[in-house]
């Protein structure tokens, strides 16, 4: 079973963008214990100075449809809830993308094994 992970990163090396301020998401496909970069998804920030544009939030969530999870350096409760409603988990992560993906793959591998 393969799945996709979205990563909020400005440099392609570190999970370093707040979900609501992200200007891009790197999309990775995970197959078993391996992952590969699929595409760069451009985004419009919807959070500025504590104010949120709900329409842009919904657009961001819709653009991430089909991903299993989002990794961001920070994500607010409202955005996390909007993602969860669409079946997308979110995680606050401050790490190298490679390390964060490996940890998440182990986490999902354990979950998926327990479901079988």
JSON list of C-alpha atoms in Angstrom, two decimals:
[
{"chain": "A", "resi": 1, "resn": "UNK", "atom": "CA", "xyz": [0.00, 0.00, 0.00]},
{"chain": "A", "resi": 2, "resn": "UNK", "atom": "CA", "xyz": [1.47, 3.35, -0.99]},
{"chain": "A", "resi": 3, "resn": "UNK", "atom": "CA", "xyz": [0.53, 6.73, 0.39]},
{"chain": "A", "resi": 4, "resn": "UNK", "atom": "CA", "xyz": [1.56, 10.38, 0.07]},
{"chain": "A", "resi": 5, "resn": "UNK", "atom": "CA", "xyz": [3.06, 12.75, 2.63]},
{"chain": "A", "resi": 6, "resn": "UNK", "atom": "CA", "xyz": [3.12, 16.54, 2.27]},
{"chain": "A", "resi": 7, "resn": "UNK", "atom": "CA", "xyz": [6.02, 18.44, 3.84]},
{"chain": "A", "resi": 8, "resn": "UNK", "atom": "CA", "xyz": [6.03, 22.20, 4.49]},
{"chain": "A", "resi": 9, "resn": "UNK", "atom": "CA", "xyz": [9.58, 23.27, 3.65]},
{"chain": "A", "resi": 10, "resn": "UNK", "atom": "CA", "xyz": [11.12, 26.38, 2.16]},
{"chain": "A", "resi": 11, "resn": "UNK", "atom": "CA", "xyz": [14.47, 24.77, 1.34]},
{"chain": "A", "resi": 12, "resn": "UNK", "atom": "CA", "xyz": [13.71, 21.12, 0.57]},
{"chain": "A", "resi": 13, "resn": "UNK", "atom": "CA", "xyz": [15.97, 19.96, 3.40]},
{"chain": "A", "resi": 14, "resn": "UNK", "atom": "CA", "xyz": [14.20, 20.79, 6.66]},
{"chain": "A", "resi": 15, "resn": "UNK", "atom": "CA", "xyz": [10.57, 20.79, 7.82]},
{"chain": "A", "resi": 16, "resn": "UNK", "atom": "CA", "xyz": [10.61, 24.51, 8.55]},
{"chain": "A", "resi": 17, "resn": "UNK", "atom": "CA", "xyz": [7.35, 26.18, 7.57]},
{"chain": "A", "resi": 18, "resn": "UNK", "atom": "CA", "xyz": [4.22, 26.86, 9.61]},
{"chain": "A", "resi": 19, "resn": "UNK", "atom": "CA", "xyz": [1.30, 25.21, 7.83]},
{"chain": "A", "resi": 20, "resn": "UNK", "atom": "CA", "xyz": [-0.65, 28.46, 7.46]},
{"chain": "A", "resi": 21, "resn": "UNK", "atom": "CA", "xyz": [2.36, 30.38, 6.16]},
{"chain": "A", "resi": 22, "resn": "UNK", "atom": "CA", "xyz": [3.70, 27.69, 3.84]},
{"chain": "A", "resi": 23, "resn": "UNK", "atom": "CA", "xyz": [4.28, 28.75, 0.27]},
{"chain": "A", "resi": 24, "resn": "UNK", "atom": "CA", "xyz": [5.03, 25.24, -0.92]},
{"chain": "A", "resi": 25, "resn": "UNK", "atom": "CA", "xyz": [4.65, 21.61, 0.03]},
{"chain": "A", "resi": 26, "resn": "UNK", "atom": "CA", "xyz": [6.95, 18.84, -1.11]},
{"chain": "A", "resi": 27, "resn": "UNK", "atom": "CA", "xyz": [4.91, 15.74, -1.88]},
{"chain": "A", "resi": 28, "resn": "UNK", "atom": "CA", "xyz": [6.52, 12.36, -1.26]},
{"chain": "A", "resi": 29, "resn": "UNK", "atom": "CA", "xyz": [5.18, 8.94, -2.10]},
{"chain": "A", "resi": 30, "resn": "UNK", "atom": "CA", "xyz": [5.84, 6.15, 0.39]},
{"chain": "A", "resi": 31, "resn": "UNK", "atom": "CA", "xyz": [5.93, 2.53, -0.74]},
{"chain": "A", "resi": 32, "resn": "UNK", "atom": "CA", "xyz": [6.70, 0.03, 2.03]},
{"chain": "A", "resi": 33, "resn": "UNK", "atom": "CA", "xyz": [9.83, 1.42, 3.75]},
{"chain": "A", "resi": 34, "resn": "UNK", "atom": "CA", "xyz": [10.94, 3.66, 0.88]},
{"chain": "A", "resi": 35, "resn": "UNK", "atom": "CA", "xyz": [9.95, 7.12, -0.22]},
{"chain": "A", "resi": 36, "resn": "UNK", "atom": "CA", "xyz": [10.50, 9.26, -3.28]},
{"chain": "A", "resi": 37, "resn": "UNK", "atom": "CA", "xyz": [9.86, 12.87, -4.15]},
{"chain": "A", "resi": 38, "resn": "UNK", "atom": "CA", "xyz": [6.83, 13.26, -6.43]},
{"chain": "A", "resi": 39, "resn": "UNK", "atom": "CA", "xyz": [6.12, 16.95, -6.90]},
{"chain": "A", "resi": 40, "resn": "UNK", "atom": "CA", "xyz": [6.30, 20.47, -5.55]},
{"chain": "A", "resi": 41, "resn": "UNK", "atom": "CA", "xyz": [2.90, 21.91, -4.70]},
{"chain": "A", "resi": 42, "resn": "UNK", "atom": "CA", "xyz": [2.76, 25.71, -4.67]},
{"chain": "A", "resi": 43, "resn": "UNK", "atom": "CA", "xyz": [0.59, 27.17, -1.91]},
{"chain": "A", "resi": 44, "resn": "UNK", "atom": "CA", "xyz": [-0.84, 30.49, -0.80]},
{"chain": "A", "resi": 45, "resn": "UNK", "atom": "CA", "xyz": [-0.27, 31.45, 2.82]},
{"chain": "A", "resi": 46, "resn": "UNK", "atom": "CA", "xyz": [-3.56, 31.95, 4.66]},
{"chain": "A", "resi": 47, "resn": "UNK", "atom": "CA", "xyz": [-2.29, 32.90, 8.12]},
{"chain": "A", "resi": 48, "resn": "UNK", "atom": "CA", "xyz": [-0.83, 36.31, 8.79]},
{"chain": "A", "resi": 49, "resn": "UNK", "atom": "CA", "xyz": [-0.38, 38.00, 12.16]},
{"chain": "A", "resi": 50, "resn": "UNK", "atom": "CA", "xyz": [-2.80, 35.59, 13.81]},
{"chain": "A", "resi": 51, "resn": "UNK", "atom": "CA", "xyz": [-5.56, 36.25, 11.25]},
{"chain": "A", "resi": 52, "resn": "UNK", "atom": "CA", "xyz": [-6.78, 33.48, 8.96]},
{"chain": "A", "resi": 53, "resn": "UNK", "atom": "CA", "xyz": [-8.45, 33.49, 5.58]},
{"chain": "A", "resi": 54, "resn": "UNK", "atom": "CA", "xyz": [-10.89, 30.59, 5.82]},
{"chain": "A", "resi": 55, "resn": "UNK", "atom": "CA", "xyz": [-11.33, 30.32, 2.05]},
{"chain": "A", "resi": 56, "resn": "UNK", "atom": "CA", "xyz": [-7.57, 29.99, 1.54]},
{"chain": "A", "resi": 57, "resn": "UNK", "atom": "CA", "xyz": [-7.43, 27.42, 4.37]},
{"chain": "A", "resi": 58, "resn": "UNK", "atom": "CA", "xyz": [-10.08, 25.32, 2.65]},
{"chain": "A", "resi": 59, "resn": "UNK", "atom": "CA", "xyz": [-8.23, 25.67, -0.67]},
{"chain": "A", "resi": 60, "resn": "UNK", "atom": "CA", "xyz": [-4.98, 24.49, 0.97]},
{"chain": "A", "resi": 61, "resn": "UNK", "atom": "CA", "xyz": [-6.74, 21.50, 2.50]},
{"chain": "A", "resi": 62, "resn": "UNK", "atom": "CA", "xyz": [-8.38, 20.65, -0.83]},
{"chain": "A", "resi": 63, "resn": "UNK", "atom": "CA", "xyz": [-5.00, 20.88, -2.62]},
{"chain": "A", "resi": 64, "resn": "UNK", "atom": "CA", "xyz": [-3.60, 18.31, -0.16]},
{"chain": "A", "resi": 65, "resn": "UNK", "atom": "CA", "xyz": [-6.43, 15.85, -0.83]},
{"chain": "A", "resi": 66, "resn": "UNK", "atom": "CA", "xyz": [-5.01, 12.39, -1.33]},
{"chain": "A", "resi": 67, "resn": "UNK", "atom": "CA", "xyz": [-2.21, 12.77, 1.19]},
{"chain": "A", "resi": 68, "resn": "UNK", "atom": "CA", "xyz": [-2.16, 10.69, 4.33]},
{"chain": "A", "resi": 69, "resn": "UNK", "atom": "CA", "xyz": [-0.33, 13.26, 6.44]},
{"chain": "A", "resi": 70, "resn": "UNK", "atom": "CA", "xyz": [1.18, 16.74, 6.51]},
{"chain": "A", "resi": 71, "resn": "UNK", "atom": "CA", "xyz": [4.43, 17.58, 8.28]},
{"chain": "A", "resi": 72, "resn": "UNK", "atom": "CA", "xyz": [4.86, 21.23, 9.26]},
{"chain": "A", "resi": 73, "resn": "UNK", "atom": "CA", "xyz": [6.96, 23.05, 11.83]},
{"chain": "A", "resi": 74, "resn": "UNK", "atom": "CA", "xyz": [3.70, 24.19, 13.40]},
{"chain": "A", "resi": 75, "resn": "UNK", "atom": "CA", "xyz": [0.00, 23.88, 12.68]},
{"chain": "A", "resi": 76, "resn": "UNK", "atom": "CA", "xyz": [-2.90, 25.53, 14.43]},
{"chain": "A", "resi": 77, "resn": "UNK", "atom": "CA", "xyz": [-5.86, 23.66, 15.88]},
{"chain": "A", "resi": 78, "resn": "UNK", "atom": "CA", "xyz": [-8.30, 24.94, 13.26]},
{"chain": "A", "resi": 79, "resn": "UNK", "atom": "CA", "xyz": [-6.09, 23.91, 10.34]},
{"chain": "A", "resi": 80, "resn": "UNK", "atom": "CA", "xyz": [-5.39, 20.53, 11.94]},
{"chain": "A", "resi": 81, "resn": "UNK", "atom": "CA", "xyz": [-9.14, 19.98, 12.37]},
{"chain": "A", "resi": 82, "resn": "UNK", "atom": "CA", "xyz": [-9.85, 20.98, 8.75]},
{"chain": "A", "resi": 83, "resn": "UNK", "atom": "CA", "xyz": [-7.26, 18.43, 7.59]},
{"chain": "A", "resi": 84, "resn": "UNK", "atom": "CA", "xyz": [-8.56, 15.74, 9.94]},
{"chain": "A", "resi": 85, "resn": "UNK", "atom": "CA", "xyz": [-12.10, 16.18, 8.54]},
{"chain": "A", "resi": 86, "resn": "UNK", "atom": "CA", "xyz": [-10.65, 15.29, 5.13]},
{"chain": "A", "resi": 87, "resn": "UNK", "atom": "CA", "xyz": [-8.85, 12.26, 6.58]},
{"chain": "A", "resi": 88, "resn": "UNK", "atom": "CA", "xyz": [-5.40, 13.87, 6.63]},
{"chain": "A", "resi": 89, "resn": "UNK", "atom": "CA", "xyz": [-3.29, 13.68, 9.78]},
{"chain": "A", "resi": 90, "resn": "UNK", "atom": "CA", "xyz": [-0.97, 16.54, 10.71]},
{"chain": "A", "resi": 91, "resn": "UNK", "atom": "CA", "xyz": [2.22, 16.55, 12.73]},
{"chain": "A", "resi": 92, "resn": "UNK", "atom": "CA", "xyz": [4.28, 19.38, 14.21]},
{"chain": "A", "resi": 93, "resn": "UNK", "atom": "CA", "xyz": [7.85, 18.50, 13.28]},
{"chain": "A", "resi": 94, "resn": "UNK", "atom": "CA", "xyz": [11.14, 20.35, 13.39]},
{"chain": "A", "resi": 95, "resn": "UNK", "atom": "CA", "xyz": [13.62, 18.01, 11.79]},
{"chain": "A", "resi": 96, "resn": "UNK", "atom": "CA", "xyz": [15.44, 17.17, 8.58]},
{"chain": "A", "resi": 97, "resn": "UNK", "atom": "CA", "xyz": [12.92, 15.98, 6.01]},
{"chain": "A", "resi": 98, "resn": "UNK", "atom": "CA", "xyz": [14.76, 12.69, 5.57]},
{"chain": "A", "resi": 99, "resn": "UNK", "atom": "CA", "xyz": [14.70, 11.95, 9.32]},
{"chain": "A", "resi": 100, "resn": "UNK", "atom": "CA", "xyz": [11.09, 13.06, 9.71]},
{"chain": "A", "resi": 101, "resn": "UNK", "atom": "CA", "xyz": [9.95, 10.84, 6.84]},
{"chain": "A", "resi": 102, "resn": "UNK", "atom": "CA", "xyz": [11.80, 7.83, 8.21]},
{"chain": "A", "resi": 103, "resn": "UNK", "atom": "CA", "xyz": [10.17, 8.29, 11.64]},
{"chain": "A", "resi": 104, "resn": "UNK", "atom": "CA", "xyz": [6.73, 8.71, 10.10]},
{"chain": "A", "resi": 105, "resn": "UNK", "atom": "CA", "xyz": [7.18, 5.63, 7.90]},
{"chain": "A", "resi": 106, "resn": "UNK", "atom": "CA", "xyz": [8.05, 3.56, 11.01]},
{"chain": "A", "resi": 107, "resn": "UNK", "atom": "CA", "xyz": [5.03, 4.99, 12.83]},
{"chain": "A", "resi": 108, "resn": "UNK", "atom": "CA", "xyz": [2.63, 4.14, 10.00]},
{"chain": "A", "resi": 109, "resn": "UNK", "atom": "CA", "xyz": [4.26, 0.75, 9.46]},
{"chain": "A", "resi": 110, "resn": "UNK", "atom": "CA", "xyz": [3.45, -0.18, 13.07]},
{"chain": "A", "resi": 111, "resn": "UNK", "atom": "CA", "xyz": [-0.11, 1.12, 12.74]},
{"chain": "A", "resi": 112, "resn": "UNK", "atom": "CA", "xyz": [-0.69, -0.67, 9.45]},
{"chain": "A", "resi": 113, "resn": "UNK", "atom": "CA", "xyz": [0.67, -3.97, 10.85]},
{"chain": "A", "resi": 114, "resn": "UNK", "atom": "CA", "xyz": [-1.68, -3.78, 13.85]},
{"chain": "A", "resi": 115, "resn": "UNK", "atom": "CA", "xyz": [-4.69, -3.24, 11.56]},
{"chain": "A", "resi": 116, "resn": "UNK", "atom": "CA", "xyz": [-3.99, -6.40, 9.54]}
]
